[in-house]
PDB file of C-alpha atoms in Angstrom:
ATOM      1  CA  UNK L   1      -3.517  11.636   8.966  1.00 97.00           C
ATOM      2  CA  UNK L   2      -4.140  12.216   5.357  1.00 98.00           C
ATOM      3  CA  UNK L   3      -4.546   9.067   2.972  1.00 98.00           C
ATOM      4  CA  UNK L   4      -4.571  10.001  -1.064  1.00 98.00           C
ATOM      5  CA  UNK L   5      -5.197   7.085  -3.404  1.00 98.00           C
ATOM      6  CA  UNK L   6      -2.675   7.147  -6.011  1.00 98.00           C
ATOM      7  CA  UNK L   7      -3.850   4.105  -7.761  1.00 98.00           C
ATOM      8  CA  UNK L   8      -6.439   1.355  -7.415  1.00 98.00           C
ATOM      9  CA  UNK L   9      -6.387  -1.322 -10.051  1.00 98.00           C
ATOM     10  CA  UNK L  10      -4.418  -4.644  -9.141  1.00 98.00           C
ATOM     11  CA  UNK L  11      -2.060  -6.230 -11.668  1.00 97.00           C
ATOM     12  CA  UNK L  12      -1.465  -3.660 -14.387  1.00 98.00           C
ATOM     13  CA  UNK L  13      -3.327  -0.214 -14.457  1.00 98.00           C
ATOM     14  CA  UNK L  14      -5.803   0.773 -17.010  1.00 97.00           C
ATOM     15  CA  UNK L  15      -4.980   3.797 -19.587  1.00 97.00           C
ATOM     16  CA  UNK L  16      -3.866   6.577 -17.379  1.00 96.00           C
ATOM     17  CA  UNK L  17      -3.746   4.961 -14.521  1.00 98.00           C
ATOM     18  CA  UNK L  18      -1.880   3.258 -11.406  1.00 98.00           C
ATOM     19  CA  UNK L  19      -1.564   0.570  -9.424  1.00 98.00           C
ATOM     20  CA  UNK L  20      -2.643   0.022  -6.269  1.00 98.00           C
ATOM     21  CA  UNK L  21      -0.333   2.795  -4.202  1.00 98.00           C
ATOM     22  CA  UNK L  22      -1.104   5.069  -1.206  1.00 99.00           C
ATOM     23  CA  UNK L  23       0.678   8.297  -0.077  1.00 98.00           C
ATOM     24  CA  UNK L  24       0.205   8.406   3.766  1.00 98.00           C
ATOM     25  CA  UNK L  25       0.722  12.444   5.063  1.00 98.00           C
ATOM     26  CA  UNK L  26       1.156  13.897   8.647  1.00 98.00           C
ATOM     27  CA  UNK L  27       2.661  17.321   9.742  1.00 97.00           C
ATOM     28  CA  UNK L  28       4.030  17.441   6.421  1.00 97.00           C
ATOM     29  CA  UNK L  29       5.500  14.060   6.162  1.00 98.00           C
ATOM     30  CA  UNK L  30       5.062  11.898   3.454  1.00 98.00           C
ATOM     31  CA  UNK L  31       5.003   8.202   3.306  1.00 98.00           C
ATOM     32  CA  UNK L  32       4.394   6.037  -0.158  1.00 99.00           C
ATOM     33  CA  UNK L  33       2.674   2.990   0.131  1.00 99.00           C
ATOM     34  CA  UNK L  34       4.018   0.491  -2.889  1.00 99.00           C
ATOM     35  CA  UNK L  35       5.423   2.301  -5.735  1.00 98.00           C
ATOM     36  CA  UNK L  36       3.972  -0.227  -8.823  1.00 98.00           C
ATOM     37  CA  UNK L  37       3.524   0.704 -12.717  1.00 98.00           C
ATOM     38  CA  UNK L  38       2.140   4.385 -13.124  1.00 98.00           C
ATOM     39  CA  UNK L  39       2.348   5.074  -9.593  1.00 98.00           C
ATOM     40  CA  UNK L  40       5.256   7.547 -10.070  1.00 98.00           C
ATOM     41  CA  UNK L  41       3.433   9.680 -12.589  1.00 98.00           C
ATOM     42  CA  UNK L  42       0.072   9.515 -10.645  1.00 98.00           C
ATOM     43  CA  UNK L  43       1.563  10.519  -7.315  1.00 98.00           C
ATOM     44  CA  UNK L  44       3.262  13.656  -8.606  1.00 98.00           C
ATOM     45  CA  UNK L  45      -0.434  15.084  -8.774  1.00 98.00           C
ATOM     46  CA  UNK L  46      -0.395  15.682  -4.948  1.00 98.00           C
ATOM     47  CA  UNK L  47       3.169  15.797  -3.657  1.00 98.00           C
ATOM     48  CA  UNK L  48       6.569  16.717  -5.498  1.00 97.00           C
ATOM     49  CA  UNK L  49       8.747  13.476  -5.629  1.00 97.00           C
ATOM     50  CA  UNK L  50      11.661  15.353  -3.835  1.00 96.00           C
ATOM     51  CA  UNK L  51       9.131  15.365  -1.059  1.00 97.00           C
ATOM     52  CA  UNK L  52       8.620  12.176  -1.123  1.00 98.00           C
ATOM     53  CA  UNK L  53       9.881  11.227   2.379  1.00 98.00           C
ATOM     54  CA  UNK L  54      10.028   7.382   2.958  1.00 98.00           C
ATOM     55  CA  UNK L  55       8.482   4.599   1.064  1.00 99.00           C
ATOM     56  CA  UNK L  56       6.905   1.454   2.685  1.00 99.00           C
ATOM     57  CA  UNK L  57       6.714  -1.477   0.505  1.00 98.00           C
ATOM     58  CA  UNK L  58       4.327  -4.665   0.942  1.00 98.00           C
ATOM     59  CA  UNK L  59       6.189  -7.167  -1.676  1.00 98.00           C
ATOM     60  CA  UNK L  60       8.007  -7.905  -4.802  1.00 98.00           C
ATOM     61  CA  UNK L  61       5.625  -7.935  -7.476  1.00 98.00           C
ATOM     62  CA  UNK L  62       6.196  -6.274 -10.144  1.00 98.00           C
ATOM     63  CA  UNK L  63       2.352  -4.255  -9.583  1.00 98.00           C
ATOM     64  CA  UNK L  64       4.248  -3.094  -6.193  1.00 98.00           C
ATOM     65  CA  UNK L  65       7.251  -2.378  -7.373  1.00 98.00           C
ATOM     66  CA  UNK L  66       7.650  -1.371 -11.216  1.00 98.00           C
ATOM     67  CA  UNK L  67       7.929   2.356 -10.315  1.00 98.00           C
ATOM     68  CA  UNK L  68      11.038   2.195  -7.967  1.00 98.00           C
ATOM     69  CA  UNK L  69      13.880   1.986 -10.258  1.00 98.00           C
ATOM     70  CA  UNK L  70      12.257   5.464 -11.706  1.00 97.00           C
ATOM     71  CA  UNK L  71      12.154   7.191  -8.347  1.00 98.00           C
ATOM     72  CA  UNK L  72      15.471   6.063  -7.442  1.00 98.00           C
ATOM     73  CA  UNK L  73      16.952   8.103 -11.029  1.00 97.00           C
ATOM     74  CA  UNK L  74      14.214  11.117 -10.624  1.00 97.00           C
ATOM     75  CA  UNK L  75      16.712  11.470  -7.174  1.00 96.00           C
ATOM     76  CA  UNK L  76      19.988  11.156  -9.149  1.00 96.00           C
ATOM     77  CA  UNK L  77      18.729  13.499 -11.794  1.00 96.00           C
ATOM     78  CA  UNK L  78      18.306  16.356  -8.996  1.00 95.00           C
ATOM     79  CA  UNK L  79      21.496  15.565  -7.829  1.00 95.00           C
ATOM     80  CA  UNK L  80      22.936  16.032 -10.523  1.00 95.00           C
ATOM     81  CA  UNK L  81      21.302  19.042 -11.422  1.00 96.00           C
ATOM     82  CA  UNK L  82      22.685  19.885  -8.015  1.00 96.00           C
ATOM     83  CA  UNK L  83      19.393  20.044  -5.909  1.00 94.00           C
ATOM     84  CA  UNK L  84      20.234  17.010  -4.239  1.00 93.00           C
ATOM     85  CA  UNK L  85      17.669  15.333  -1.481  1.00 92.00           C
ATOM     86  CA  UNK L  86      18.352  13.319   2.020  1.00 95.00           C
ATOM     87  CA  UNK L  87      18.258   9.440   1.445  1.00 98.00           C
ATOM     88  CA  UNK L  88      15.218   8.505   0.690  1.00 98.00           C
ATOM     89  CA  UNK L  89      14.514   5.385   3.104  1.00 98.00           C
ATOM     90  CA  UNK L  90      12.665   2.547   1.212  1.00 98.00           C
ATOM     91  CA  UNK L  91      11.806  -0.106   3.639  1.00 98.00           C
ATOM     92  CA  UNK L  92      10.516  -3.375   2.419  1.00 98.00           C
ATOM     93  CA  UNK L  93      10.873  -7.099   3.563  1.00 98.00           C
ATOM     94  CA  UNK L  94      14.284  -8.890   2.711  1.00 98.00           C
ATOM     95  CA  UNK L  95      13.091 -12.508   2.527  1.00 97.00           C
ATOM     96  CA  UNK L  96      13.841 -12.082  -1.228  1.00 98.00           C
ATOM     97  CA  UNK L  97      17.187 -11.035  -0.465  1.00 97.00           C
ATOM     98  CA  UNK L  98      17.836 -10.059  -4.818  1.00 98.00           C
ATOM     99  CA  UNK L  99      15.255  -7.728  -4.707  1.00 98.00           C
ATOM    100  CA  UNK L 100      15.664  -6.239  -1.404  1.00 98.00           C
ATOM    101  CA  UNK L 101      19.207  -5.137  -2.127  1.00 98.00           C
ATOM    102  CA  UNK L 102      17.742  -3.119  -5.507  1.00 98.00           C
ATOM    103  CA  UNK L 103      16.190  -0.927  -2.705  1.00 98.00           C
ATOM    104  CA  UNK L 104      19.009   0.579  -2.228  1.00 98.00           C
ATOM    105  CA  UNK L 105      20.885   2.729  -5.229  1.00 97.00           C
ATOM    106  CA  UNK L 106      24.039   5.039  -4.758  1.00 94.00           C
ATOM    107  CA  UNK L 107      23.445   7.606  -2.439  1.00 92.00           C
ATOM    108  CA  UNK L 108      19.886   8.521  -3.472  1.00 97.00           C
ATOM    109  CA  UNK L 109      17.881   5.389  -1.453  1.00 98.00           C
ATOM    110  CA  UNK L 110      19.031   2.984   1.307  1.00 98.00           C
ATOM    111  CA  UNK L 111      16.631  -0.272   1.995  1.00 98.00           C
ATOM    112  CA  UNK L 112      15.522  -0.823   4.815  1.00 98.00           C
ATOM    113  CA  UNK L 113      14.440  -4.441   6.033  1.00 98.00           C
ATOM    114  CA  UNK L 114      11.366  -4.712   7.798  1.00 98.00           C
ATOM    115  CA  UNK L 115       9.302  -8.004   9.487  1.00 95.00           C
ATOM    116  CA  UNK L 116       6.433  -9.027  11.080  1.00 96.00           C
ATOM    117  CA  UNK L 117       7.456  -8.573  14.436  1.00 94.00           C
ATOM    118  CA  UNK L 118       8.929  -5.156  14.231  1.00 95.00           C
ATOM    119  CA  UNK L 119       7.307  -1.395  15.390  1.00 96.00           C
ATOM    120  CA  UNK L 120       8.682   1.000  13.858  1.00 98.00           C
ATOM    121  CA  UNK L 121       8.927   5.111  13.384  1.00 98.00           C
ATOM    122  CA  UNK L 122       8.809   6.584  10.078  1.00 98.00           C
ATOM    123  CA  UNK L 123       8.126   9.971  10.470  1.00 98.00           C
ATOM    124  CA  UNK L 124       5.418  10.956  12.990  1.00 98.00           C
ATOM    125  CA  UNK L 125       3.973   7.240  12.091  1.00 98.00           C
ATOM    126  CA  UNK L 126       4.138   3.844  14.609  1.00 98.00           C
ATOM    127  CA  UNK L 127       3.917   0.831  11.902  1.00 98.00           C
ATOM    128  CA  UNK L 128       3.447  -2.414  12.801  1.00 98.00           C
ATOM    129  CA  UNK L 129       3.043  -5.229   9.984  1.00 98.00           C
ATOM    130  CA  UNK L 130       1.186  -8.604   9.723  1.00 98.00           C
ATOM    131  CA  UNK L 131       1.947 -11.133   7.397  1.00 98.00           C
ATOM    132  CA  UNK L 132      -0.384 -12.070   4.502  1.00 98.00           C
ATOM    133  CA  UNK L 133      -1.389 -15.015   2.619  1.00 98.00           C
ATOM    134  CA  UNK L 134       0.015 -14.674  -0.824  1.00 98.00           C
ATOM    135  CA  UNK L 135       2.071 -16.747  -3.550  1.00 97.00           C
ATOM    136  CA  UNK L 136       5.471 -14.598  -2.286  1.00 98.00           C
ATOM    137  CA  UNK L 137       6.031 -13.007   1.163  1.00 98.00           C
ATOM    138  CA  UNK L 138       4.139  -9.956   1.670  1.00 98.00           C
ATOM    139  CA  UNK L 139       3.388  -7.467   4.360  1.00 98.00           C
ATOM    140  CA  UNK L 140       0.091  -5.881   6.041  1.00 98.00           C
ATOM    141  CA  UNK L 141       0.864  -2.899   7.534  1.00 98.00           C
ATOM    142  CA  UNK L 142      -0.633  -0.311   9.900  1.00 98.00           C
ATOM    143  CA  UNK L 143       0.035   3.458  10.269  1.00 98.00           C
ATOM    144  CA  UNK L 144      -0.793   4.639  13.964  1.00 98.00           C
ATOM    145  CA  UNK L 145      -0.469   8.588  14.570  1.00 98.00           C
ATOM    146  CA  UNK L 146      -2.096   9.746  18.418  1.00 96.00           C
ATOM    147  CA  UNK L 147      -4.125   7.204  18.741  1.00 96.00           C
ATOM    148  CA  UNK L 148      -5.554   6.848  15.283  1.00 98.00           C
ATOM    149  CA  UNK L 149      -4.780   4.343  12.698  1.00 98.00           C
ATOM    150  CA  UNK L 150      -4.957   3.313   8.897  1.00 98.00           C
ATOM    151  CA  UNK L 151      -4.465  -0.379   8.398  1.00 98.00           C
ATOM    152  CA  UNK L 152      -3.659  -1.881   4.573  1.00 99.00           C
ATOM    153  CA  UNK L 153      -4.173  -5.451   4.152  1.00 98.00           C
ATOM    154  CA  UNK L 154      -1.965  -5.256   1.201  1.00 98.00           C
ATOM    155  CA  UNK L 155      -2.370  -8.442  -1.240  1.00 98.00           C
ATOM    156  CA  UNK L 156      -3.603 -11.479   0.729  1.00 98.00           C
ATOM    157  CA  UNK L 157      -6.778 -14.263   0.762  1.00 97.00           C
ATOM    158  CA  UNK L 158      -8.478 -14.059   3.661  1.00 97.00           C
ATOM    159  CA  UNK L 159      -6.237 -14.572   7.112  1.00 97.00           C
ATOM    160  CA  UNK L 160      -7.981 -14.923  10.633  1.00 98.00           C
ATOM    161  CA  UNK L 161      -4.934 -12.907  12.125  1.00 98.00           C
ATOM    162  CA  UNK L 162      -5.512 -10.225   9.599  1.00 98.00           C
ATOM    163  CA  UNK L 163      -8.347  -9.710  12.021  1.00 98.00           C
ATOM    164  CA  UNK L 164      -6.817  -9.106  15.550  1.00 98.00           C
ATOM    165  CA  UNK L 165      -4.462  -7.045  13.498  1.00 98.00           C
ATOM    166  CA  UNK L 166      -6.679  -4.075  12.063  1.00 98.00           C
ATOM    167  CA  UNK L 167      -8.733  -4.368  15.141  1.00 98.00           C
ATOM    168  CA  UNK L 168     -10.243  -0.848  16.313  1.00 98.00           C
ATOM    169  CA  UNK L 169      -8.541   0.521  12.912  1.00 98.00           C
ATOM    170  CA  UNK L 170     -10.568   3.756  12.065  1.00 98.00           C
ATOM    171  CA  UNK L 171      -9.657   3.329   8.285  1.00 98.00           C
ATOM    172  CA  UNK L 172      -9.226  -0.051   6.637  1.00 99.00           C
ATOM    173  CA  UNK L 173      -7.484  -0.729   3.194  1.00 99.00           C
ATOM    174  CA  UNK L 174      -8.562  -4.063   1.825  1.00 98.00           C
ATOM    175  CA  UNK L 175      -7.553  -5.407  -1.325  1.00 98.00           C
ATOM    176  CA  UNK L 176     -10.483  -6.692  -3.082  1.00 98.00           C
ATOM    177  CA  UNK L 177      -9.533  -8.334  -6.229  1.00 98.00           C
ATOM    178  CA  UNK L 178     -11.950 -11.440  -6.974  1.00 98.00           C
ATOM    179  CA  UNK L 179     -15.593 -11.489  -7.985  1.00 98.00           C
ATOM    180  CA  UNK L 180     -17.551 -13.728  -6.344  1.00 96.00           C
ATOM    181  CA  UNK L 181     -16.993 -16.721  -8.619  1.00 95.00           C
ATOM    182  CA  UNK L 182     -13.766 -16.388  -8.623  1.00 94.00           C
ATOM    183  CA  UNK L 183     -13.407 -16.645  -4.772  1.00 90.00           C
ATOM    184  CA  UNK L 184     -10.908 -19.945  -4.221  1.00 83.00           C
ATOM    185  CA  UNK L 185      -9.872 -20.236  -8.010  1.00 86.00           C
ATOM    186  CA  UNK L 186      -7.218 -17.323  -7.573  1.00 85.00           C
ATOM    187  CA  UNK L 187      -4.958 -17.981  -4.427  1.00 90.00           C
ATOM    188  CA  UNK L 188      -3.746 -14.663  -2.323  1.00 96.00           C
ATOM    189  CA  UNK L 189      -6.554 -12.650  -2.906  1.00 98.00           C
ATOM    190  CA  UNK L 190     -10.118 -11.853  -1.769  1.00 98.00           C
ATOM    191  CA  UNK L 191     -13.543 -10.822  -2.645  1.00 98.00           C
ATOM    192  CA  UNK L 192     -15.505  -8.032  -1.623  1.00 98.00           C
ATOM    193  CA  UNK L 193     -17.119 -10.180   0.964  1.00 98.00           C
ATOM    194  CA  UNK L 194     -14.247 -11.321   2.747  1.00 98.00           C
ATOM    195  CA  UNK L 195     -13.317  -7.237   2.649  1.00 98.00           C
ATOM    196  CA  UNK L 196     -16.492  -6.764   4.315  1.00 98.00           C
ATOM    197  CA  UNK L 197     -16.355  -9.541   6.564  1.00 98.00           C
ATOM    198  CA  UNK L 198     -12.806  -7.914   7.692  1.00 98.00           C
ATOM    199  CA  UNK L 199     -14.272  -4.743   8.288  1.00 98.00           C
ATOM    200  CA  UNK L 200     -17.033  -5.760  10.413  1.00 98.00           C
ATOM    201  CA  UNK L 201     -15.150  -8.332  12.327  1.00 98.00           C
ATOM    202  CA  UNK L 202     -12.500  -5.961  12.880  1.00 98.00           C
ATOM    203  CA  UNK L 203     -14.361  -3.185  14.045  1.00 98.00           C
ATOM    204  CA  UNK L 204     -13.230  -0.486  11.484  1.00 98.00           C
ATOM    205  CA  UNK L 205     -14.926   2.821  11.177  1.00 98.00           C
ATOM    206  CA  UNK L 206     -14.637   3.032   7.155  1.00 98.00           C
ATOM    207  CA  UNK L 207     -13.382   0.365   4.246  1.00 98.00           C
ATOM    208  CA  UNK L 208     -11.956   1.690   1.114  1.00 99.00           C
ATOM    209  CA  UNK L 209     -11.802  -1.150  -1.364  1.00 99.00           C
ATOM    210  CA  UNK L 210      -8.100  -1.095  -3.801  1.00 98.00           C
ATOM    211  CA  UNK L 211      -6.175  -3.512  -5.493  1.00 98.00           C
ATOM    212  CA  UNK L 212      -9.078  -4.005  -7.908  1.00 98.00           C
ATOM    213  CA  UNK L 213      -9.911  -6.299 -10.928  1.00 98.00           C
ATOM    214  CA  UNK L 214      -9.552  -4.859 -14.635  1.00 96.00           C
ATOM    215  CA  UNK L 215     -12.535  -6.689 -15.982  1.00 96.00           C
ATOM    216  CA  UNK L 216     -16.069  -6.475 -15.260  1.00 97.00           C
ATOM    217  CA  UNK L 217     -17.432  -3.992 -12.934  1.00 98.00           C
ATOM    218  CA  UNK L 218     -15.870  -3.785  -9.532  1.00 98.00           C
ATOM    219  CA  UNK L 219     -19.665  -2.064  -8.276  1.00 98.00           C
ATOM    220  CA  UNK L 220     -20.271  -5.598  -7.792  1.00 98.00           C
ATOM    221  CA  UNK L 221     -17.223  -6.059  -5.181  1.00 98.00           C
ATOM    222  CA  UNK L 222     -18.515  -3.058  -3.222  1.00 98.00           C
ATOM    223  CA  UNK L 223     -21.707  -4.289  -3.232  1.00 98.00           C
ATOM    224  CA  UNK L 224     -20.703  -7.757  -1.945  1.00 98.00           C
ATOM    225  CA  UNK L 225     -18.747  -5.726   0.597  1.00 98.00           C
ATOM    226  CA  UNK L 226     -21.939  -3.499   1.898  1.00 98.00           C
ATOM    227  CA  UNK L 227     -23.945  -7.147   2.366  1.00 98.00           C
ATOM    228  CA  UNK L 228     -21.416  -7.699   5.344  1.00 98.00           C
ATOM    229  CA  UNK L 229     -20.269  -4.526   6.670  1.00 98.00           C
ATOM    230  CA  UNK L 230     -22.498  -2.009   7.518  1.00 96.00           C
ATOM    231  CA  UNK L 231     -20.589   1.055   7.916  1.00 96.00           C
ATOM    232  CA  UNK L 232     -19.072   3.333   5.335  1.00 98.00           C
ATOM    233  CA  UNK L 233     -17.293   1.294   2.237  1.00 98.00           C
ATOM    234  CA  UNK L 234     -16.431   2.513  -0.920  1.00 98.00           C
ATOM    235  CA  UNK L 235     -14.129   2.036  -3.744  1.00 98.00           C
ATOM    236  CA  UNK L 236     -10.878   3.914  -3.547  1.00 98.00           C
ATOM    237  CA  UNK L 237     -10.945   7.094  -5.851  1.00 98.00           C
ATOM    238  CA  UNK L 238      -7.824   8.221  -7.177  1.00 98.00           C
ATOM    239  CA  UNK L 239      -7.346  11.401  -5.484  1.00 98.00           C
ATOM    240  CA  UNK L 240      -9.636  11.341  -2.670  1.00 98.00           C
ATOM    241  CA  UNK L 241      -8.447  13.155   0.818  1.00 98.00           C
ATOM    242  CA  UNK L 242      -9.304   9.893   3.464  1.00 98.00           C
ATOM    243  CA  UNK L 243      -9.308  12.341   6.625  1.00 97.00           C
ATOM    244  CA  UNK L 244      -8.164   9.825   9.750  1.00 97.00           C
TER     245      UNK L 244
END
């Protein structure tokens, strides 16, 4: 597998930038991770959108989800310019049943509903979810190709079961949005400790921090992160080939 950063910041993105968003790759598949504000500009740097084969996404806020009402017209513009493209599969959770349905539009995307307990195929990938702790219903999910798997924790505070779930993961995705002093003040996130404490109980091989804060310095979350876990952990970098 091939994991590309398409955006890091939590919330809104900075000038020229994304939200947190991940394109997932394998034989030539590709699989979008959350499709928030700037993501659609910022992922057309490393894959055509017509190539653009399924989307996954965690939940329904807007930092997760601004972006889809563009994709779905960048596919009804090709249509209509008569390059049309299969459905594009969008699968996301439909416990919020208004904004599930906006998954789907025309003939260009089709939602898919997705839960907790389900495995599922997209592509070449086996994903398997968890859920989070957050204010609205959100997914964890993990992408499993021979053997080998990247697990997000998407936006959550910390969860014990988040633990069993990316256990043996060779690549974990934790959302690290809180400094230190903000840990317990800001419910459905976590710090860079927690991240790290993840990571280590968890067993990954490498952390890759995302979902991160807009003010201060976020060096500071991935050094909270390195005080707990001590194999390789870095901040995600926009652009950055995460070979799994």
């Amino acid at each position: 597998m091939k994991v590309i950063p398409v955006g890091i910041w939590g919330g809104y993105p900075k000038a020229n930038g994304a939200t947190s968003s991940f394109l997932i790759e394998h034989d030539g598949f590709h699989c979008l991770v959350d499709c928030g504000s700037g993501v659609l500009a910022s992922v057309q740097n490393y894959v055509p959108l017509e190539k653009v084969d399924a989307v996954v996404i965690s939940h329904y806020h807007a930092d997760h989800i601004a972006d889809i009402g563009s994709l779905q017209y960048s596919r009804l513009i090709n249509y209509y310019l008569g390059k049309p493209s299969p459905v594009l599969p969008i699968y996301g959770h439909d416990q919020d049943e208004e904004n599930f349905k906006k998954l789907s539009h025309k003939e260009q995307t089709i939602g898919i509903a997705i839960q907790e307990t389900d495995i599922i195929s997209i592509g070449p990938f086996e994903v398997t979810f968890c859920e989070t702790i957050h204010p609205v219903y959100c997914l964890a999910m993990k992408f499993t190709v021979n053997g080998r798997s990247v697990t997000l924790t998407a936006d959550t505070e910390w969860a014990d079961r988040l633990v069993d779930f990316a256990h043996g993961t060779n690549l974990l995705i934790s959302e690290a949005n809180l400094y230190e002093e903000h840990l317990g003040n800001a419910p459905g996130h976590m710090a860079g400790s927690e991240a790290g404490k993840l990571a280590k109980l968890a067993g990954a091989n490498q952390l890759v921090l995302t979902h991160l804060p807009l003010h201060g310095d976020p060096a500071e979350i991935l050094a909270e992160a390195k005080g707990v876990f001590e194999g390789n952990a870095e901040l995600a970098v926009v652009g950055k080939v995460y070979e799994v």
